[in-house]
Amino acid sequence: MKKETTSKVIKETKFIHALIPLVFLIISLGYTIRCTEASPHIPIIISGMLAACVAMFALNYEWSTILDGIIETIKSSMEAALILLIIGMVVGSWIISGVVPTMIFYGLKIMDPSIFLPATVLLSLIAAIATGSSWSTAATIGIALMGVGAGLGIPAPITVGAIISGAYMGDKLSPLSDTTNLAPAMAGSNLFDHIKSMLATTIPAFIITMIIFTFMGMKYSEIEVDASVLDSILSTLTSEFTITPILFIVPIITIGLVVKKVPAIPGLLFGSIMGGVVAVFVQKVSLRDFVTALQVGYVSNSGNQMVDDLLTRGGMNSMVSTVALIICSLFLGGVMERTGMLNAIAMKIMSIANSTGSLILSTLLTAFAVNMLAAEQYLSIVITGRIFKDVYRERNLDPVTLSRALEDSGTMTSPLIPWNTCGAYMIATLGIAPWVYVPYCFMNLISPVISCIYGYTGFTIKYLDKDTVKKPNIKHIFATLISFAK
């Protein structure tokens, strides 16, 4: 469709136009991360400018139109950026107040390496269902679980994988979650029908995830925890902080506020202020030191290297690079959405979707592609839902089939991409390097695969008019699974 501007006719955006910045992004990111070990900020922003150049010189877009798209996209994620900065304050506050050290202390006292990983998944799952937020889960019990895992000798990437697996499963199923409400709204389905439909893919993925983490935990149970190291951590914590169960009231109240649907920004700010009260009256910290911790984070100088590595973190400043990365990514996403490049990629994928299975696969791939290119979980659900909504109805598919696919990919793959808002948040909050945790996010990796298999077999797929659907028999299902495996 052609539109007229003041001076030029905008040309139709084709797949080749979208492919140019996409290929450049993949190559430049690969070189930057593998060869220079630099951050992905610069390749992403340059890819965004390349996309803008393609739009201006090949498609006749005005810069003002492109800029409007960039600003609109960035504006839509400003709340997430503010939350990131406030989470940095919460982390600094809860460490200097002794809340995080107390959680680590009691976690090390009661947790055993053999059950730590499955217990981490379950604790993260429960917290995320209760709060409806994977971010709040990571910023509260997630940080404490990182400390417990380190004390038990569990590699940090594996602990992060367990936290993210549980947190995103809970986020996906919670009726309090933004994405759980957004996906059915985009697809045209009902919230609770949507949640019920998701159980079909989520429960098998959860069972597989728990089995894997249980076996991994058994492996680490064979490695005896050095009692002297554990005692050293515990004694350092008690010498540096006043450790008392009373401090648990701070995270309990904060999580309670989230459960009561208090908006994230005031709720988290209140959590950081409560940390300040505890820091001043329980830990005897000066107000000046507390404000410094909010800004630049807490710096541990206990002399115990492991404790210092665990507790030297937080502060608003620690999130600045992450916020910059998100803005760079949204710059690219804004250009590609406003100029129709994201839609061109989706249409190309959809052009080969002739069956129900290939349509669902196309939906999963499109949501993942938008997560990569637009770097925003919400955009992944909104754009993909907008593209496929009418197609699903035309093919006699119930809207819950689409809303489930949106979450199986859009929600679940978002933390796997380091420059996505979710991936960047998890990396910054949990203090982990990009990519290294991805192989252990079993829940997030398995969910889209199960969703795809269901699409090709017809298992649990709901139709608008059931009488016109020929259900695949058992032989057909096994034959499809075998061909899919090949």
XYZ file of C-alpha atoms in Angstrom:
486
model
C 0.000 0.000 0.000
C 1.439 3.405 -0.987
C 1.223 6.534 1.080
C 1.942 10.066 0.015
C 4.121 12.440 1.976
C 4.691 16.084 1.292
C 7.210 15.345 -1.431
C 7.684 11.629 -2.046
C 5.683 8.449 -2.516
C 6.598 5.790 0.058
C 7.414 2.500 -1.596
C 6.263 -0.897 -0.392
C 8.650 -2.469 2.116
C 9.851 -5.857 0.918
C 11.690 -8.649 2.660
C 15.000 -7.716 1.024
C 14.822 -4.267 2.626
C 14.395 -5.797 6.079
C 17.110 -8.356 5.378
C 19.848 -5.730 4.951
C 19.902 -4.405 8.558
C 19.071 -7.894 9.872
C 22.109 -9.516 8.237
C 24.336 -6.612 9.285
C 23.063 -6.944 12.871
C 23.818 -10.677 13.012
C 27.312 -10.300 11.546
C 28.275 -7.243 13.601
C 26.923 -8.722 16.837
C 28.760 -11.982 16.219
C 32.039 -10.158 15.566
C 31.644 -7.761 18.495
C 30.749 -10.411 21.067
C 33.086 -13.202 19.910
C 36.120 -11.277 18.658
C 36.240 -8.027 20.632
C 34.241 -9.134 23.707
C 32.665 -5.677 23.699
C 29.071 -4.854 24.565
C 26.411 -5.003 21.831
C 25.393 -1.332 22.130
C 27.285 -0.009 19.086
C 26.367 -2.783 16.570
C 22.691 -2.395 17.474
C 22.634 1.394 17.129
C 24.543 1.211 13.815
C 22.094 -1.436 12.560
C 19.291 0.948 13.466
C 20.887 3.752 11.460
C 21.426 1.367 8.528
C 17.723 0.436 8.659
C 16.866 4.147 8.693
C 19.102 4.761 5.661
C 17.426 1.913 3.765
C 14.028 3.369 4.657
C 14.975 6.903 3.585
C 16.935 6.198 0.404
C 15.260 3.019 -0.868
C 11.705 3.482 0.403
C 11.419 7.300 0.466
C 10.548 7.612 4.156
C 11.064 11.020 5.740
C 13.397 11.136 8.748
C 10.651 12.818 10.781
C 8.390 9.793 10.227
C 11.132 7.394 11.270
C 11.961 9.516 14.312
C 8.309 9.457 15.385
C 8.419 5.645 15.276
C 11.641 5.564 17.317
C 10.292 7.939 19.966
C 6.974 6.097 20.162
C 8.721 2.763 20.653
C 11.138 4.095 23.262
C 8.290 5.886 25.038
C 6.390 2.603 25.361
C 9.262 1.114 27.362
C 10.178 4.053 29.573
C 8.377 2.465 32.523
C 10.612 -0.604 32.162
C 13.697 1.646 32.102
C 12.564 3.448 35.258
C 11.875 0.111 36.956
C 15.403 -1.000 36.088
C 16.919 2.073 37.737
C 14.735 1.578 40.815
C 15.644 -2.131 40.995
C 19.298 -1.029 41.183
C 18.342 1.117 44.181
C 16.445 -1.779 45.780
C 19.422 -4.119 45.428
C 21.800 -1.583 47.004
C 19.266 -0.857 49.758
C 18.601 -4.493 50.599
C 22.280 -5.382 50.762
C 23.373 -2.487 53.011
C 20.308 -3.093 55.215
C 21.267 -6.746 55.697
C 18.138 -8.128 54.009
C 20.004 -9.972 51.241
C 22.780 -11.186 53.591
C 20.088 -12.535 55.938
C 18.353 -14.382 53.093
C 21.696 -15.868 51.999
C 22.592 -16.812 55.589
C 19.415 -18.797 56.274
C 19.396 -20.230 52.764
C 22.860 -21.705 53.325
C 21.727 -23.042 56.679
C 18.761 -25.034 55.349
C 19.559 -25.748 51.683
C 21.331 -28.859 50.428
C 23.127 -28.999 47.030
C 21.102 -32.041 45.936
C 17.772 -30.200 46.191
C 18.954 -26.652 45.544
C 18.249 -26.477 41.786
C 14.697 -27.947 41.770
C 13.945 -25.945 44.947
C 15.135 -22.787 43.165
C 12.753 -23.463 40.276
C 9.840 -23.998 42.677
C 10.582 -20.954 44.840
C 10.913 -18.728 41.769
C 7.714 -20.210 40.314
C 5.695 -19.563 43.481
C 6.988 -15.995 43.821
C 6.266 -15.188 40.166
C 2.727 -16.609 40.286
C 2.042 -14.614 43.445
C 3.456 -11.347 42.090
C 2.808 -11.815 38.372
C 6.320 -10.546 37.719
C 9.498 -12.380 36.732
C 11.393 -9.129 37.282
C 10.290 -8.726 40.907
C 11.079 -12.396 41.502
C 14.637 -12.042 40.169
C 15.231 -8.837 42.128
C 14.071 -10.322 45.445
C 14.535 -14.029 46.065
C 16.578 -14.396 42.865
C 19.497 -12.380 44.251
C 19.411 -14.349 47.504
C 19.332 -17.672 45.635
C 22.417 -16.583 43.663
C 24.253 -16.158 46.954
C 23.048 -19.508 48.308
C 24.053 -21.262 45.085
C 27.538 -19.755 45.200
C 27.953 -20.873 48.800
C 26.905 -24.426 47.867
C 29.314 -24.537 44.932
C 26.664 -24.432 42.185
C 27.921 -22.611 39.046
C 26.200 -19.237 38.653
C 24.915 -19.824 35.070
C 23.059 -22.955 36.219
C 21.512 -21.135 39.180
C 20.383 -18.326 36.865
C 18.862 -20.918 34.511
C 16.821 -22.365 37.376
C 15.688 -18.910 38.550
C 14.633 -17.811 35.061
C 12.908 -21.151 34.344
C 10.737 -20.857 37.451
C 10.205 -17.104 37.242
C 9.040 -17.112 33.630
C 6.784 -20.113 34.111
C 5.108 -18.294 37.004
C 4.949 -15.039 35.053
C 3.392 -16.893 32.122
C 0.640 -18.512 34.218
C -0.165 -15.756 36.697
C -3.418 -13.858 36.058
C -1.620 -10.843 37.581
C 1.029 -10.830 34.839
C 1.032 -8.133 32.148
C 1.915 -10.589 29.382
C -0.684 -13.121 30.523
C -3.331 -10.437 30.069
C -1.784 -8.917 26.936
C -1.575 -12.146 24.894
C -5.315 -13.020 24.985
C -6.166 -9.354 24.383
C -4.089 -9.407 21.180
C -5.455 -12.780 20.062
C -9.083 -12.161 21.011
C -9.340 -14.940 23.598
C -10.458 -15.066 27.228
C -7.899 -14.720 30.043
C -8.747 -17.897 31.922
C -9.270 -19.935 28.745
C -5.832 -18.700 27.743
C -4.259 -19.831 31.036
C -6.002 -23.208 30.809
C -4.711 -23.664 27.257
C -1.153 -22.799 28.308
C -1.140 -25.575 30.898
C -1.018 -28.085 28.025
C 2.423 -26.904 26.936
C 3.673 -25.548 30.249
C 3.159 -28.604 32.474
C 5.125 -31.043 30.249
C 7.907 -28.445 29.885
C 7.913 -27.970 33.670
C 8.118 -31.722 34.348
C 11.042 -32.098 31.941
C 12.745 -29.059 33.475
C 12.374 -30.416 37.020
C 13.709 -33.823 35.978
C 16.779 -32.227 34.381
C 17.496 -29.979 37.363
C 16.938 -32.868 39.787
C 19.543 -34.987 37.987
C 21.904 -32.012 37.831
C 21.401 -31.468 41.566
C 22.276 -35.120 42.241
C 25.525 -34.543 40.376
C 26.423 -31.645 42.658
C 25.411 -33.594 45.759
C 28.397 -35.841 45.081
C 30.683 -32.824 45.413
C 31.016 -32.319 49.134
C 30.662 -28.707 50.178
C 33.803 -27.472 51.888
C 32.617 -26.928 55.448
C 35.402 -24.440 56.106
C 34.341 -22.311 53.117
C 30.691 -22.440 54.205
C 31.592 -21.541 57.798
C 33.766 -18.718 56.509
C 30.860 -17.260 54.520
C 28.459 -17.562 57.460
C 30.895 -16.051 59.950
C 31.703 -13.178 57.564
C 28.019 -12.411 57.129
C 27.403 -12.379 60.889
C 30.452 -10.177 61.511
C 29.533 -7.643 58.822
C 25.749 -7.514 59.393
C 23.163 -7.997 62.096
C 21.468 -11.194 60.928
C 17.913 -11.654 62.197
C 14.710 -13.229 60.793
C 12.959 -9.894 61.457
C 14.593 -8.571 58.268
C 12.423 -10.931 56.204
C 9.575 -8.500 56.783
C 11.043 -6.160 54.150
C 10.798 -8.566 51.152
C 7.517 -10.002 52.467
C 5.882 -6.549 52.545
C 7.363 -5.630 49.143
C 6.100 -8.824 47.512
C 2.760 -8.310 49.266
C 2.458 -4.867 47.677
C 3.056 -6.373 44.239
C 0.473 -9.096 44.908
C -2.009 -6.379 45.881
C -1.325 -4.841 42.456
C 0.386 -1.721 43.780
C 2.129 -0.262 40.689
C 5.709 -1.467 40.327
C 7.466 1.899 40.618
C 5.916 3.115 43.913
C 5.942 -0.448 45.296
C 9.655 -0.956 44.642
C 10.538 2.550 45.843
C 8.726 1.785 49.089
C 10.757 -1.434 49.319
C 14.014 0.497 49.000
C 12.861 3.029 51.631
C 12.022 0.188 54.040
C 15.550 -1.071 53.435
C 16.823 2.369 54.420
C 14.894 2.322 57.694
C 16.348 -1.095 58.529
C 19.851 0.003 57.490
C 19.762 3.021 59.820
C 18.102 1.428 62.866
C 19.269 -2.211 62.681
C 22.609 -2.072 60.865
C 23.512 1.381 62.309
C 24.376 2.718 58.869
C 24.627 6.465 58.367
C 22.086 8.134 56.110
C 24.941 9.280 53.872
C 26.171 5.691 53.345
C 22.650 4.533 52.599
C 22.082 7.215 49.943
C 25.481 6.330 48.430
C 24.415 2.670 48.226
C 21.242 3.721 46.384
C 23.307 5.636 43.835
C 26.497 3.608 43.300
C 25.659 0.351 45.050
C 27.074 -1.439 48.073
C 30.803 -2.177 48.186
C 31.764 -5.083 50.458
C 35.234 -4.934 52.050
C 34.954 -7.912 54.385
C 38.187 -9.530 53.248
C 36.327 -12.690 52.205
C 36.557 -12.702 48.403
C 33.440 -14.816 47.840
C 31.296 -12.647 50.090
C 32.716 -9.471 48.552
C 31.912 -10.746 45.046
C 28.368 -11.645 46.125
C 27.549 -8.392 47.876
C 29.378 -5.746 45.855
C 26.530 -4.777 43.569
C 23.390 -2.700 43.160
C 22.821 1.021 42.900
C 21.158 3.101 40.213
C 24.461 3.524 38.375
C 24.750 -0.239 37.846
C 21.668 -0.151 35.620
C 22.681 2.772 33.387
C 24.480 0.592 30.822
C 21.504 -1.771 30.717
C 19.055 1.078 30.158
C 21.326 2.403 27.379
C 21.344 -1.051 25.755
C 17.557 -1.186 25.869
C 17.256 2.271 24.300
C 19.686 1.272 21.521
C 17.624 -1.843 20.864
C 14.358 0.078 20.861
C 15.914 2.538 18.416
C 16.425 -0.350 15.977
C 12.999 -1.814 16.743
C 11.269 1.521 16.291
C 12.818 2.043 12.853
C 11.948 -1.457 11.676
C 8.381 -1.376 12.949
C 7.526 2.106 11.640
C 8.944 1.382 8.177
C 7.200 -1.999 7.856
C 10.375 -4.091 8.005
C 9.192 -6.237 10.904
C 5.930 -6.850 9.081
C 7.830 -7.787 5.897
C 9.821 -10.390 7.828
C 6.635 -11.795 9.367
C 4.876 -11.943 5.993
C 7.823 -13.814 4.503
C 7.699 -16.371 7.277
C 3.924 -16.664 7.002
C 4.038 -17.180 3.232
C 5.280 -20.742 3.741
C 2.743 -21.557 6.468
C 0.347 -23.888 4.645
C -0.653 -26.158 7.541
C -1.655 -25.623 11.158
C 1.763 -26.807 12.287
C 3.650 -24.491 9.967
C 1.367 -21.584 10.954
C 2.123 -22.120 14.645
C 5.828 -22.518 13.843
C 5.655 -19.229 11.905
C 4.034 -17.563 14.926
C 6.758 -18.847 17.248
C 9.528 -17.724 14.882
C 7.954 -14.307 14.341
C 7.628 -13.666 18.077
C 11.248 -14.726 18.563
C 12.396 -12.513 15.675
C 10.580 -9.489 17.104
C 12.131 -10.227 20.508
C 15.526 -10.097 18.817
C 14.948 -7.089 16.578
C 12.562 -4.926 18.585
C 14.152 -6.043 21.882
C 10.899 -5.784 23.790
C 8.692 -8.586 25.102
C 5.494 -6.559 24.827
C 6.190 -5.594 21.211
C 6.813 -9.260 20.438
C 3.322 -10.157 21.660
C 1.568 -7.099 20.218
C 3.134 -7.152 16.733
C 2.919 -10.926 16.298
C -0.656 -11.011 17.600
C -1.652 -8.189 15.267
C -0.171 -9.983 12.255
C -1.636 -13.437 12.888
C -4.998 -12.736 14.553
C -7.115 -12.746 11.378
C -5.116 -15.569 9.797
C -5.907 -17.911 12.701
C -9.621 -17.153 12.428
C -9.557 -17.681 8.666
C -8.031 -21.105 9.267
C -10.706 -22.076 11.806
C -8.304 -21.886 14.782
C -9.566 -20.808 18.187
C -7.901 -17.575 19.423
C -6.471 -19.428 22.455
C -4.255 -21.337 20.018
C -2.687 -18.036 18.988
C -2.495 -16.547 22.492
C -0.746 -19.702 23.749
C 1.815 -19.543 20.935
C 2.430 -15.851 21.668
C 3.400 -16.670 25.245
C 5.263 -19.901 24.446
C 7.647 -17.863 22.317
C 7.164 -14.140 22.984
C 7.243 -14.411 26.770
C 9.533 -17.406 27.163
C 12.326 -16.464 24.736
C 12.629 -12.804 25.817
C 15.154 -13.402 28.659
C 17.361 -15.480 26.352
C 18.362 -12.438 24.261
C 20.920 -10.228 26.081
C 19.822 -6.957 24.462
C 16.108 -7.605 24.940
C 14.697 -5.656 27.895
C 14.122 -8.934 29.768
C 17.529 -10.447 28.980
C 19.342 -7.220 29.821
C 17.420 -6.976 33.083
C 18.255 -10.532 34.166
C 21.936 -10.072 33.318
C 22.176 -6.808 35.247
C 20.112 -7.923 38.248
C 21.630 -11.375 38.735
C 25.166 -10.289 37.813
C 25.764 -12.843 35.068
C 27.572 -12.610 31.739
C 25.507 -12.644 28.506
C 24.696 -15.990 26.855
C 26.348 -18.279 29.455
C 23.072 -18.926 31.293
C 20.953 -19.563 28.177
C 21.674 -23.342 27.863
C 20.293 -23.842 31.378
C 16.981 -22.005 30.901
C 15.322 -25.344 30.156
C 11.750 -24.159 30.707
C 12.204 -21.312 28.261
C 13.850 -23.499 25.620
C 11.431 -26.435 25.876
C 8.106 -24.536 25.837
C 8.325 -23.333 22.194
C 9.424 -26.801 21.052
C 6.418 -28.476 22.696
C 4.130 -25.814 21.236
C 5.529 -26.527 17.774
C 5.100 -30.304 18.168
C 1.476 -29.816 19.233
C 0.900 -27.723 16.133
C 2.120 -30.446 13.779
C 0.349 -33.284 15.602
C -2.915 -31.422 16.282
C -2.706 -32.383 19.950
C -4.627 -29.893 22.200
C -5.235 -27.568 19.228
C -8.663 -25.911 19.532
C -10.785 -25.041 16.500
C -13.719 -22.709 16.054
C -15.742 -25.294 14.112
C -14.793 -28.756 15.342
C -17.007 -30.599 12.867
C -14.908 -29.535 9.880
C -11.639 -30.748 11.402
C -10.171 -34.137 10.680
C -8.215 -35.160 13.734
C -4.885 -36.903 13.145
C -4.739 -40.502 14.293
C -2.024 -42.041 16.458
C -0.028 -43.321 13.467
C -0.063 -39.864 11.913
C 1.140 -38.288 15.162
C 4.083 -40.680 15.518
C 4.992 -40.306 11.854
C 4.977 -36.528 12.222
C 7.127 -36.679 15.360
C 9.654 -38.914 13.615
C 9.847 -36.637 10.581
C 10.146 -33.607 12.904
C 13.045 -35.288 14.752
C 14.799 -36.006 11.463
